[in-house]
């Protein structure tokens, strides 16, 4: 028994999780990279060493915390009353942005000659962003803007290289004089976000071919970015536009920031309400084709929602397993107390399943001309966006509890993860919207179902229960296809099942036997009670829990 009654040199308090390599020290992430990268895995992991060490450093952790403690502030006018529409950030925000962009997490993969640049970025994004999830938003939108810009050769040529830069060059200046640019998106209006067809912002054609936008956006994150892809009603229908903050003649584009939202989490990131007062815009894609054009951007941001959610899970489970491996209660280290071993193992399963699915999707982006990969992406993106994002709050909350009271204290970093965790399910298509998207895919792309079936065929015969579940899902898919209206009420159920089965296939192919057995037993065979820590007795919880421990 300690005689230090004030515990000024406390015993039984874990060390902070710093000083590790957040990529190499994460066995589940490394396994998922190896699964998708094949012969390129070693080179890809080598290329992430600097990022991994930096993500694991005390300094980065501190910057992440500070950026959230000091949220951005809007400065709509200067002291003389002139509109400036500036947003001020804490230096730690700039640090995170600068390092994230330097590590190639923005649009760099689109111009890279390296093998598997999207997969590399995806793994880096998972290791880097949970330190400060808010700055993931502008980084994601910058990444996602390029595939949409490619619908117009001239605009793609004008903007891509600057968006793909590894230089973070903050500040309002003529964009072509900057070393690197950031992009955002404006779709959501007051009267409708999911249903953007209701957009009322108007786009008036000008004699020189440009447009002037008049109207508003109810949500536009990162309003200090250099350009935005914006939906507005042109004479021939809803269209997509590129709206720079500075016009080609060097004047400020009249885009006013009305206010910044006060949010549950994601506090470091500025999410604004905007007004366009005759704002200069370049049309991207044909008039009336706005949704189709911006969907390329939405698909890429949805991928990042999955990556970002997997990232939050990995970080939360790493913190939880780290804590319980150094904390003792009732005579044993917590990770060895059977009830806790089961909780950590169960959380690790969820996190590993999410990570494999996220990286499988990132791998599909590498092969835009491969029909199977594209069909799989169409099918698996709504599944993953729905399921992985929905699971994330359950994981972060349970992981927080593993730290006991410490976890509820801000300084642990767990509340940051918890507050962030519902967001990926809301933006870029909320849960129902993604579940209903699956039905749209069924209606339009029979090849997508075939792609899912082919992925499942890779593990046919491995587990009888899995084979049966796949057959049953395929017949439900067929029933849904024949009556898409009635199927809406069951869309979530179908989406969730297809996602879990795809995760099972990936884990059976690429993870350890213990992980695959436990996942199939609990998530497919139903030997699970719906709350973490209820893996069946057959599960090798000790080895799964140990594997979750950061090295
Ligand atoms: C922090 C933050 C940042 C954001 N940043 C941006 C940004 O930068 N740019 C941007 O354009 N938007 C942004 N958004 C907006 C976000 O994308 C929308 O809030 C989201 O798409 C949902 O739209 P909505 O809020 O209008 O909700 P609604 O469309 O009204 O939906 C409300 C609910 O109804 C459900 N629903 C919708 N349709 C159906 C249906 N047919 N059947 C059943 N259920 C349905 C939805 O799933 C949702 O749960 C941001 C949001 C947040 C929270």
Coordinates of C-alpha atoms and ligand atoms in Angstrom, one line a residue:
X1 CA 0.0 0.0 0.0
X2 CA 1.5 3.4 -1.0
X3 CA 2.2 5.8 1.9
X4 CA 2.1 8.8 -0.4
X5 CA -1.4 9.8 0.7
X6 CA -1.6 12.8 -1.7
X7 CA -0.3 10.8 -4.6
X8 CA 1.7 13.7 -5.9
X9 CA 3.8 11.2 -7.8
X10 CA 0.8 9.1 -8.7
X11 CA 1.1 5.4 -9.2
X12 CA -1.3 3.4 -11.3
X13 CA -1.8 6.3 -13.7
X14 CA -0.9 5.4 -17.3
X15 CA 1.6 7.4 -19.4
X16 CA 0.2 9.4 -22.2
X17 CA 0.1 7.7 -25.6
X18 CA 2.9 9.6 -27.3
X19 CA 6.3 8.8 -28.7
X20 CA 5.1 6.0 -31.0
X21 CA 4.7 5.6 -34.7
X22 CA 0.9 5.9 -35.4
X23 CA 1.2 3.9 -38.6
X24 CA 3.8 1.2 -37.9
X25 CA 2.7 0.8 -34.3
X26 CA -0.8 0.0 -35.3
X27 CA -1.0 -3.6 -36.2
X28 CA -4.5 -3.5 -37.6
X29 CA -3.8 -0.5 -39.8
X30 CA -0.6 -2.1 -41.1
X31 CA -2.5 -5.4 -41.8
X32 CA -5.1 -3.5 -43.8
X33 CA -2.5 -1.6 -45.8
X34 CA -0.7 -4.9 -46.6
X35 CA -4.0 -6.4 -47.6
X36 CA -4.6 -3.7 -50.2
X37 CA -1.1 -2.7 -51.3
X38 CA 0.3 -6.1 -52.1
X39 CA 3.9 -5.8 -53.4
X40 CA 3.9 -2.1 -52.8
X41 CA 3.1 -2.4 -49.1
X42 CA 6.7 -2.0 -47.8
X43 CA 7.4 1.1 -49.9
X44 CA 4.0 2.5 -49.0
X45 CA 4.6 2.0 -45.3
X46 CA 8.1 3.5 -45.6
X47 CA 6.7 6.6 -47.2
X48 CA 4.4 7.0 -44.2
X49 CA 7.1 6.8 -41.5
X50 CA 7.5 10.5 -41.1
X51 CA 3.8 11.1 -40.8
X52 CA 3.4 8.2 -38.4
X53 CA 6.1 9.5 -36.1
X54 CA 4.8 13.0 -36.2
X55 CA 1.2 11.8 -35.5
X56 CA 2.5 9.9 -32.5
X57 CA 4.4 12.9 -31.1
X58 CA 3.5 14.8 -28.0
X59 CA 3.8 18.1 -30.0
X60 CA 1.2 17.1 -32.5
X61 CA -1.1 15.9 -29.8
X62 CA -0.8 19.2 -28.1
X63 CA -1.5 21.2 -31.3
X64 CA -4.6 19.1 -31.9
X65 CA -5.9 19.9 -28.4
X66 CA -5.1 23.6 -28.7
X67 CA -6.8 23.9 -32.1
X68 CA -10.0 22.7 -30.5
X69 CA -9.7 24.7 -27.3
X70 CA -9.4 27.9 -29.3
X71 CA -12.1 27.8 -32.0
X72 CA -12.0 30.1 -35.0
X73 CA -13.5 33.6 -34.8
X74 CA -15.3 35.4 -37.6
X75 CA -14.3 39.0 -38.4
X76 CA -17.0 40.1 -40.8
X77 CA -15.8 43.8 -40.9
X78 CA -12.7 45.7 -40.1
X79 CA -12.6 48.5 -37.5
X80 CA -13.8 51.0 -40.1
X81 CA -16.8 48.9 -41.0
X82 CA -15.4 47.6 -44.3
X83 CA -16.4 44.0 -45.0
X84 CA -13.4 41.7 -44.7
X85 CA -15.1 38.3 -44.1
X86 CA -12.0 36.9 -42.5
X87 CA -11.8 33.9 -40.1
X88 CA -9.0 33.9 -37.5
X89 CA -7.5 30.7 -36.3
X90 CA -5.3 29.6 -33.5
X91 CA -1.7 28.9 -34.7
X92 CA -2.2 25.2 -33.8
X93 CA -4.9 25.0 -36.5
X94 CA -2.4 26.4 -39.0
X95 CA 0.2 23.9 -37.8
X96 CA -2.1 20.9 -38.3
X97 CA -3.2 22.2 -41.8
X98 CA 0.3 22.9 -42.8
X99 CA 1.6 19.5 -41.8
X100 CA -1.4 17.6 -43.1
X101 CA -1.0 19.2 -46.5
X102 CA 2.7 18.7 -46.5
X103 CA 2.2 15.0 -45.8
X104 CA 0.2 14.8 -49.0
X105 CA -3.3 14.4 -47.5
X106 CA -4.9 17.0 -49.7
X107 CA -5.3 16.6 -53.5
X108 CA -1.7 15.4 -54.0
X109 CA -2.6 11.8 -55.1
X110 CA -4.4 13.0 -58.2
X111 CA -1.1 14.2 -59.7
X112 CA 1.2 11.6 -58.2
X113 CA 3.3 9.2 -60.2
X114 CA 3.9 6.9 -57.2
X115 CA 2.1 3.6 -57.0
X116 CA -1.2 3.6 -55.1
X117 CA -1.2 7.2 -54.0
X118 CA -4.9 7.2 -52.9
X119 CA -4.3 4.2 -50.7
X120 CA -1.2 5.8 -49.2
X121 CA -3.2 9.0 -48.5
X122 CA -6.0 6.9 -47.0
X123 CA -3.7 5.2 -44.5
X124 CA -2.0 8.5 -43.7
X125 CA -5.4 10.2 -43.2
X126 CA -6.4 7.4 -40.7
X127 CA -3.2 7.9 -38.7
X128 CA -3.1 11.7 -38.9
X129 CA -6.6 13.2 -38.6
X130 CA -7.9 11.9 -35.3
X131 CA -5.3 14.0 -33.6
X132 CA -7.4 17.0 -34.7
X133 CA -10.4 15.9 -36.8
X134 CA -11.6 19.4 -37.7
X135 CA -8.8 20.2 -40.1
X136 CA -9.7 17.0 -41.9
X137 CA -12.6 18.8 -43.4
X138 CA -10.8 21.4 -45.6
X139 CA -8.2 18.7 -46.4
X140 CA -10.9 16.4 -47.6
X141 CA -12.8 18.9 -49.6
X142 CA -9.5 19.9 -51.4
X143 CA -8.9 16.2 -52.2
X144 CA -12.5 15.7 -53.4
X145 CA -12.7 18.8 -55.6
X146 CA -10.3 17.5 -58.2
X147 CA -12.4 14.6 -59.6
X148 CA -15.3 17.1 -60.0
X149 CA -13.1 19.7 -61.7
X150 CA -12.1 17.1 -64.2
X151 CA -15.5 17.4 -65.9
X152 CA -14.1 20.5 -67.5
X153 CA -10.6 20.3 -69.0
X154 CA -9.8 24.0 -68.8
X155 CA -10.9 24.4 -65.2
X156 CA -9.1 21.2 -64.2
X157 CA -5.9 22.6 -65.9
X158 CA -6.4 25.9 -64.2
X159 CA -6.8 24.6 -60.6
X160 CA -5.5 21.0 -60.2
X161 CA -1.8 21.6 -59.7
X162 CA -2.4 24.3 -57.1
X163 CA -4.9 22.2 -55.2
X164 CA -2.5 19.2 -55.3
X165 CA 0.3 21.2 -53.9
X166 CA 2.0 20.1 -50.6
X167 CA 2.3 23.8 -49.5
X168 CA -0.2 25.3 -47.2
X169 CA -0.4 29.0 -48.1
X170 CA -3.0 30.6 -45.9
X171 CA -4.4 34.0 -46.7
X172 CA -6.7 35.9 -49.1
X173 CA -4.6 36.6 -52.2
X174 CA -5.0 36.2 -55.9
X175 CA -5.1 32.4 -56.2
X176 CA -2.6 32.0 -59.0
X177 CA 0.0 33.8 -57.0
X178 CA -0.2 31.3 -54.1
X179 CA 1.9 28.2 -53.6
X180 CA -1.1 26.0 -52.8
X181 CA -4.9 26.3 -52.7
X182 CA -7.7 24.8 -50.7
X183 CA -11.3 24.1 -52.0
X184 CA -14.7 23.9 -50.3
X185 CA -18.2 23.0 -51.3
X186 CA -21.6 24.8 -51.0
X187 CA -24.7 22.7 -51.6
X188 CA -26.8 22.9 -48.4
X189 CA -29.4 25.7 -48.2
X190 CA -31.9 26.6 -45.5
X191 CA -34.8 24.9 -47.1
X192 CA -33.0 21.6 -48.0
X193 CA -29.7 19.9 -47.7
X194 CA -30.3 16.3 -48.7
X195 CA -32.7 17.4 -51.4
X196 CA -30.5 19.9 -53.2
X197 CA -33.0 20.1 -56.0
X198 CA -34.8 22.6 -53.8
X199 CA -31.8 25.0 -54.0
X200 CA -32.9 28.6 -54.7
X201 CA -29.6 30.4 -55.2
X202 CA -29.7 31.9 -58.6
X203 CA -27.0 31.9 -61.3
X204 CA -27.3 34.6 -64.0
X205 CA -25.3 34.2 -67.2
X206 CA -23.0 37.0 -68.2
X207 CA -22.0 38.1 -71.7
X208 CA -18.4 36.9 -71.1
X209 CA -19.5 33.4 -70.3
X210 CA -19.2 33.8 -66.5
X211 CA -22.1 33.8 -64.1
X212 CA -23.2 35.9 -61.1
X213 CA -24.6 34.1 -58.1
X214 CA -27.2 35.6 -55.8
X215 CA -28.5 33.7 -52.8
X216 CA -27.2 31.8 -49.8
X217 CA -25.8 28.6 -48.3
X218 CA -26.8 27.4 -44.9
X219 CA -23.7 25.4 -44.4
X220 CA -20.3 26.0 -46.0
X221 CA -17.4 24.7 -44.1
X222 CA -13.9 26.3 -44.3
X223 CA -15.0 29.6 -45.8
X224 CA -11.4 30.8 -45.8
X225 CA -10.6 28.3 -48.6
X226 CA -9.7 29.7 -51.9
X227 CA -12.4 28.4 -54.1
X228 CA -15.7 26.6 -53.7
X229 CA -17.8 24.2 -55.8
X230 CA -21.3 25.6 -55.5
X231 CA -24.7 24.5 -56.7
X232 CA -27.1 27.2 -58.1
X233 CA -30.1 27.4 -60.4
X234 CA -29.0 28.6 -63.9
X235 CA -31.6 29.2 -66.6
X236 CA -31.4 25.6 -67.7
X237 CA -31.5 24.1 -64.2
X238 CA -29.4 23.3 -61.2
X239 CA -25.8 23.6 -62.1
X240 CA -22.3 23.5 -60.6
X241 CA -20.0 26.5 -60.4
X242 CA -16.5 27.3 -59.3
X243 CA -16.5 30.3 -57.0
X244 CA -13.1 31.8 -56.1
X245 CA -12.8 34.2 -53.2
X246 CA -10.8 36.6 -55.4
X247 CA -12.1 37.4 -58.9
X248 CA -9.8 37.3 -62.0
X249 CA -9.6 41.1 -61.9
X250 CA -8.1 40.9 -58.4
X251 CA -11.2 42.2 -56.6
X252 CA -12.9 40.4 -53.7
X253 CA -15.7 38.2 -54.7
X254 CA -18.9 39.4 -52.9
X255 CA -19.3 36.3 -50.8
X256 CA -20.3 37.3 -47.3
X257 CA -19.9 35.2 -44.2
X258 CA -23.1 35.7 -42.1
X259 CA -21.9 33.7 -39.1
X260 CA -20.1 30.6 -37.9
X261 CA -22.1 27.7 -36.5
X262 CA -21.7 26.7 -32.9
X263 CA -21.3 23.0 -33.1
X264 CA -21.3 19.9 -30.8
X265 CA -17.8 19.0 -32.0
X266 CA -15.6 19.7 -35.0
X267 CA -14.9 23.0 -33.1
X268 CA -11.6 23.8 -34.7
X269 CA -13.2 23.9 -38.1
X270 CA -15.1 27.0 -39.2
X271 CA -18.6 26.0 -40.6
X272 CA -20.3 29.1 -42.0
X273 CA -23.5 30.5 -43.4
X274 CA -22.8 32.4 -46.6
X275 CA -24.5 34.9 -48.8
X276 CA -23.6 35.5 -52.5
X277 CA -24.2 39.1 -53.6
X278 CA -23.7 38.8 -57.3
X279 CA -20.6 36.6 -56.8
X280 CA -18.4 35.8 -59.8
X281 CA -18.6 32.1 -60.9
X282 CA -17.3 29.8 -63.6
X283 CA -19.7 27.1 -64.7
X284 CA -18.4 23.5 -64.2
X285 CA -20.2 21.0 -66.4
X286 CA -23.3 21.7 -68.4
X287 CA -26.2 23.7 -67.1
X288 CA -28.8 21.5 -65.5
X289 CA -26.1 18.9 -64.7
X290 CA -25.1 20.3 -61.4
X291 CA -25.9 17.3 -59.2
X292 CA -24.2 14.8 -61.5
X293 CA -21.1 17.1 -61.6
X294 CA -20.8 17.6 -57.9
X295 CA -21.5 13.9 -57.2
X296 CA -17.9 13.2 -58.1
X297 CA -16.9 15.5 -55.3
X298 CA -19.5 13.9 -53.0
X299 CA -18.2 10.4 -53.7
X300 CA -14.7 11.4 -52.7
X301 CA -15.9 13.2 -49.5
X302 CA -18.0 10.1 -48.6
X303 CA -14.9 8.0 -48.8
X304 CA -13.2 10.4 -46.4
X305 CA -16.2 10.1 -44.0
X306 CA -15.5 6.4 -43.9
X307 CA -11.7 7.0 -43.5
X308 CA -12.3 9.6 -40.9
X309 CA -14.7 7.4 -38.9
X310 CA -12.2 4.5 -39.1
X311 CA -9.6 6.9 -37.9
X312 CA -11.7 8.0 -34.9
X313 CA -12.3 4.4 -34.0
X314 CA -8.6 3.4 -34.3
X315 CA -7.5 6.3 -32.1
X316 CA -10.2 5.7 -29.5
X317 CA -9.4 2.0 -29.3
X318 CA -5.7 2.7 -29.2
X319 CA -6.2 5.1 -26.2
X320 CA -8.5 2.6 -24.5
X321 CA -6.2 -0.4 -24.9
X322 CA -3.1 1.7 -23.9
X323 CA -4.9 2.9 -20.7
X324 CA -6.1 -0.5 -19.6
X325 CA -2.7 -2.1 -20.2
X326 CA -1.2 0.2 -17.6
X327 CA -4.0 0.5 -15.1
X328 CA -4.7 -2.1 -12.4
X329 CA -7.9 -2.6 -10.4
X330 CA -8.9 -5.4 -8.0
X331 CA -5.5 -7.0 -8.2
X332 CA -4.9 -7.2 -11.9
X333 CA -4.0 -5.1 -14.9
X334 CA -7.3 -4.1 -16.4
X335 CA -6.6 -5.5 -19.8
X336 CA -6.3 -8.9 -18.1
X337 CA -9.6 -8.6 -16.2
X338 CA -11.8 -10.9 -18.3
X339 CA -14.7 -8.4 -18.7
X340 CA -12.3 -5.7 -19.9
X341 CA -10.4 -8.1 -22.2
X342 CA -13.7 -8.8 -23.9
X343 CA -14.6 -5.1 -24.3
X344 CA -11.2 -4.2 -25.8
X345 CA -11.3 -7.2 -28.2
X346 CA -14.8 -6.4 -29.2
X347 CA -13.9 -2.7 -29.9
X348 CA -10.8 -3.8 -31.8
X349 CA -13.0 -6.0 -34.0
X350 CA -15.2 -3.2 -34.9
X351 CA -12.3 -0.9 -35.6
X352 CA -10.4 -3.4 -37.7
X353 CA -13.5 -4.2 -39.8
X354 CA -14.0 -0.5 -40.4
X355 CA -10.4 0.0 -41.4
X356 CA -10.3 -2.9 -43.9
X357 CA -13.5 -1.7 -45.5
X358 CA -12.2 1.9 -45.7
X359 CA -8.9 0.9 -47.3
X360 CA -10.6 -1.5 -49.7
X361 CA -12.7 1.5 -51.0
X362 CA -9.6 3.7 -51.2
X363 CA -7.9 0.9 -53.2
X364 CA -10.9 1.0 -55.7
X365 CA -10.2 4.6 -56.4
X366 CA -6.8 3.6 -57.8
X367 CA -8.4 1.8 -60.7
X368 CA -11.0 4.1 -62.4
X369 CA -10.9 2.1 -65.6
X370 CA -11.5 -1.3 -63.9
X371 CA -15.2 -2.2 -64.2
X372 CA -15.3 -4.4 -61.2
X373 CA -13.5 -1.8 -59.0
X374 CA -15.9 1.0 -60.1
X375 CA -19.0 -1.2 -59.7
X376 CA -17.8 -2.2 -56.2
X377 CA -17.2 1.4 -55.3
X378 CA -20.7 2.3 -56.4
X379 CA -22.1 -0.5 -54.2
X380 CA -19.8 -0.3 -51.2
X381 CA -19.5 3.4 -50.7
X382 CA -23.1 3.9 -49.5
X383 CA -22.8 0.7 -47.4
X384 CA -19.6 1.9 -45.8
X385 CA -20.7 5.5 -45.4
X386 CA -23.8 4.3 -43.6
X387 CA -22.5 1.6 -41.5
X388 CA -19.0 2.6 -40.5
X389 CA -20.1 6.2 -39.6
X390 CA -23.1 4.9 -37.6
X391 CA -20.8 2.5 -35.6
X392 CA -18.3 5.2 -34.7
X393 CA -20.1 6.9 -31.8
X394 CA -20.7 3.5 -30.2
X395 CA -17.0 2.8 -30.3
X396 CA -15.7 6.1 -29.1
X397 CA -18.2 6.2 -26.2
X398 CA -17.3 2.7 -25.1
X399 CA -13.6 3.4 -25.5
X400 CA -14.0 6.5 -23.4
X401 CA -15.5 4.4 -20.6
X402 CA -12.4 2.2 -20.6
X403 CA -10.5 5.1 -19.2
X404 CA -12.9 5.5 -16.4
X405 CA -13.3 9.0 -15.1
X406 CA -10.1 10.1 -16.8
X407 CA -11.8 9.4 -20.1
X408 CA -14.6 11.9 -19.3
X409 CA -12.0 14.7 -18.7
X410 CA -11.2 16.9 -21.6
X411 CA -7.5 16.5 -21.2
X412 CA -7.7 12.8 -22.0
X413 CA -8.6 13.8 -25.6
X414 CA -11.5 11.3 -25.5
X415 CA -14.3 13.9 -25.4
X416 CA -12.8 15.4 -28.6
X417 CA -13.2 12.0 -30.3
X418 CA -16.7 11.5 -28.9
X419 CA -18.0 14.9 -30.0
X420 CA -16.6 14.4 -33.4
X421 CA -17.9 10.9 -33.9
X422 CA -21.6 11.5 -35.0
X423 CA -20.6 14.1 -37.7
X424 CA -19.5 11.8 -40.5
X425 CA -22.9 10.2 -40.5
X426 CA -24.6 13.6 -40.9
X427 CA -22.8 15.5 -43.6
X428 CA -22.3 14.3 -47.1
X429 CA -25.6 12.4 -47.0
X430 CA -27.1 11.5 -43.7
X431 CA -27.7 7.9 -42.7
X432 CA -31.1 7.5 -44.5
X433 CA -29.8 9.2 -47.6
X434 CA -27.0 6.7 -47.9
X435 CA -29.3 3.7 -47.2
X436 CA -31.6 5.0 -49.9
X437 CA -28.7 5.5 -52.2
X438 CA -28.2 1.7 -52.0
X439 CA -31.7 1.3 -53.5
X440 CA -30.8 3.8 -56.3
X441 CA -27.7 1.7 -57.0
X442 CA -29.8 -1.4 -57.2
X443 CA -32.1 0.3 -59.7
X444 CA -29.4 1.7 -61.9
X445 CA -26.4 -0.7 -61.6
X446 CA -27.0 -4.4 -61.6
X447 CA -23.2 -4.8 -62.1
X448 CA -22.7 -3.3 -58.6
X449 CA -24.6 -6.1 -56.9
X450 CA -22.5 -8.5 -59.0
X451 CA -19.4 -6.8 -57.8
X452 CA -20.5 -7.2 -54.1
X453 CA -21.3 -10.9 -54.8
X454 CA -17.8 -11.4 -56.4
X455 CA -16.1 -10.0 -53.3
X456 CA -18.2 -12.3 -51.1
X457 CA -17.3 -15.3 -53.4
X458 CA -13.7 -14.9 -52.3
X459 CA -14.6 -16.5 -49.0
X460 CA -17.3 -18.9 -50.1
X461 CA -17.0 -22.2 -48.2
X462 CA -15.0 -20.7 -45.3
X463 CA -17.9 -20.4 -42.8
X464 CA -21.2 -22.1 -43.4
X465 CA -23.0 -19.3 -41.5
X466 CA -21.4 -16.7 -43.7
X467 CA -22.5 -18.5 -46.9
X468 CA -26.0 -18.7 -45.7
X469 CA -26.1 -15.0 -44.8
X470 CA -24.8 -14.1 -48.2
X471 CA -27.5 -16.2 -49.9
X472 CA -30.2 -14.6 -47.7
X473 CA -28.8 -11.1 -48.4
X474 CA -28.8 -11.8 -52.2
X475 CA -32.4 -12.9 -52.1
X476 CA -33.4 -9.8 -50.1
X477 CA -31.5 -7.7 -52.6
X478 CA -33.6 -9.2 -55.4
X479 CA -36.8 -8.6 -53.5
X480 CA -35.8 -5.0 -52.8
X481 CA -35.0 -4.5 -56.5
X482 CA -38.4 -5.6 -57.5
X483 CA -40.2 -3.2 -55.2
X484 CA -38.0 -0.2 -54.5
X485 CA -40.8 1.8 -52.9
X486 CA -41.6 -0.7 -50.2
X487 CA -37.9 -1.4 -49.8
X488 CA -37.3 2.1 -48.4
X489 CA -38.6 1.1 -45.0
X490 CA -36.0 -1.7 -44.9
X491 CA -33.2 0.2 -46.5
X492 CA -31.2 0.6 -43.4
X493 CA -31.5 -3.1 -42.5
X494 CA -30.3 -4.2 -45.9
X495 CA -27.5 -1.7 -46.0
X496 CA -26.2 -2.7 -42.6
X497 CA -26.2 -6.4 -43.4
X498 CA -24.4 -5.9 -46.7
X499 CA -21.8 -3.8 -45.1
X500 CA -21.2 -6.3 -42.3
X501 CA -20.9 -9.2 -44.7
X502 CA -18.4 -7.2 -46.8
X503 CA -16.4 -6.5 -43.7
X504 CA -16.5 -10.2 -42.8
X505 CA -15.2 -11.1 -46.3
X506 CA -12.3 -8.7 -45.9
X507 CA -11.4 -9.9 -42.4
X508 CA -11.6 -13.6 -43.4
X509 CA -9.2 -12.9 -46.3
X510 CA -6.8 -10.5 -44.7
X511 CA -6.9 -10.6 -40.9
X512 CA -5.9 -13.1 -38.3
X513 CA -7.9 -16.3 -37.8
X514 CA -8.9 -15.1 -34.3
X515 CA -10.2 -11.8 -35.6
X516 CA -12.1 -13.5 -38.5
X517 CA -13.6 -16.2 -36.2
X518 CA -14.8 -13.7 -33.6
X519 CA -16.2 -11.3 -36.2
X520 CA -18.2 -14.0 -38.0
X521 CA -19.4 -15.5 -34.7
X522 CA -20.5 -12.1 -33.3
X523 CA -21.6 -10.0 -36.2
X524 CA -22.8 -12.7 -38.7
X525 CA -23.9 -15.6 -36.6
X526 CA -25.5 -13.4 -34.0
X527 CA -23.5 -14.7 -31.0
X528 CA -23.5 -11.2 -29.6
X529 CA -25.7 -9.1 -27.3
X530 CA -25.5 -5.7 -29.1
X531 CA -23.1 -4.1 -26.7
X532 CA -19.3 -4.2 -26.6
X533 CA -17.8 -6.8 -24.4
X534 CA -20.2 -9.6 -25.3
X535 CA -18.1 -11.7 -27.6
X536 CA -18.9 -15.4 -27.2
X537 CA -16.7 -17.7 -25.1
X538 CA -15.3 -19.2 -28.3
X539 CA -13.6 -15.9 -29.2
X540 CA -9.8 -15.6 -28.5
X541 CA -10.3 -12.3 -26.8
X542 CA -6.8 -12.2 -25.3
X543 CA -5.0 -12.3 -28.6
X544 CA -7.4 -9.8 -30.2
X545 CA -7.1 -7.4 -27.3
X546 CA -3.3 -7.6 -27.3
X547 CA -3.2 -6.9 -31.0
X548 CA -5.1 -3.6 -30.4
X549 CA -2.3 -2.3 -28.2
X550 CA -0.2 0.4 -29.9
X551 CA 3.4 -0.6 -30.2
Ligands
LIG1 C1 -20.5 20.6 -39.2 C2 -21.2 20.6 -40.5 C3 -20.5 21.1 -41.6 C4 -21.2 21.1 -42.9 N1 -20.5 21.6 -44.0 C5 -21.1 21.6 -45.2 C6 -20.4 22.2 -46.3 O1 -19.3 22.6 -46.3 N2 -21.1 22.3 -47.5 C7 -22.4 21.8 -47.6 O2 -23.0 21.9 -48.7 N3 -23.1 21.3 -46.5 C8 -22.4 21.2 -45.3 N4 -23.1 20.7 -44.2 C9 -24.5 20.3 -44.4 C10 -24.8 18.8 -44.4 O3 -24.2 18.2 -45.6 C11 -26.3 18.6 -44.3 O4 -26.7 19.1 -43.1 C12 -26.7 17.2 -44.6 O5 -26.5 16.9 -45.9 C13 -28.2 17.0 -44.3 O6 -29.0 18.0 -44.9 P1 -30.0 18.9 -44.0 O7 -29.3 19.4 -42.8 O8 -30.7 19.8 -44.9 O9 -31.1 17.8 -43.5 P2 -32.4 17.2 -44.2 O10 -32.1 17.1 -45.7 O11 -33.5 18.0 -43.8 O12 -32.5 15.8 -43.5 C14 -32.9 15.6 -42.2 C15 -33.0 14.1 -41.9 O13 -33.9 13.5 -42.8 C16 -33.3 12.4 -43.4 N5 -33.9 12.3 -44.8 C17 -33.7 13.0 -45.9 N6 -34.3 12.6 -46.9 C18 -35.0 11.4 -46.5 C19 -35.8 10.5 -47.2 N7 -36.1 10.6 -48.5 N8 -36.3 9.5 -46.4 C20 -36.0 9.3 -45.1 N9 -35.2 10.2 -44.5 C21 -34.7 11.2 -45.2 C22 -31.8 12.7 -43.4 O14 -31.1 11.4 -43.5 C23 -31.7 13.4 -42.1 O15 -31.5 12.5 -41.1 C24 -22.5 20.6 -43.0 C25 -23.1 20.1 -41.9 C26 -22.5 20.1 -40.7 C27 -23.2 19.5 -39.5

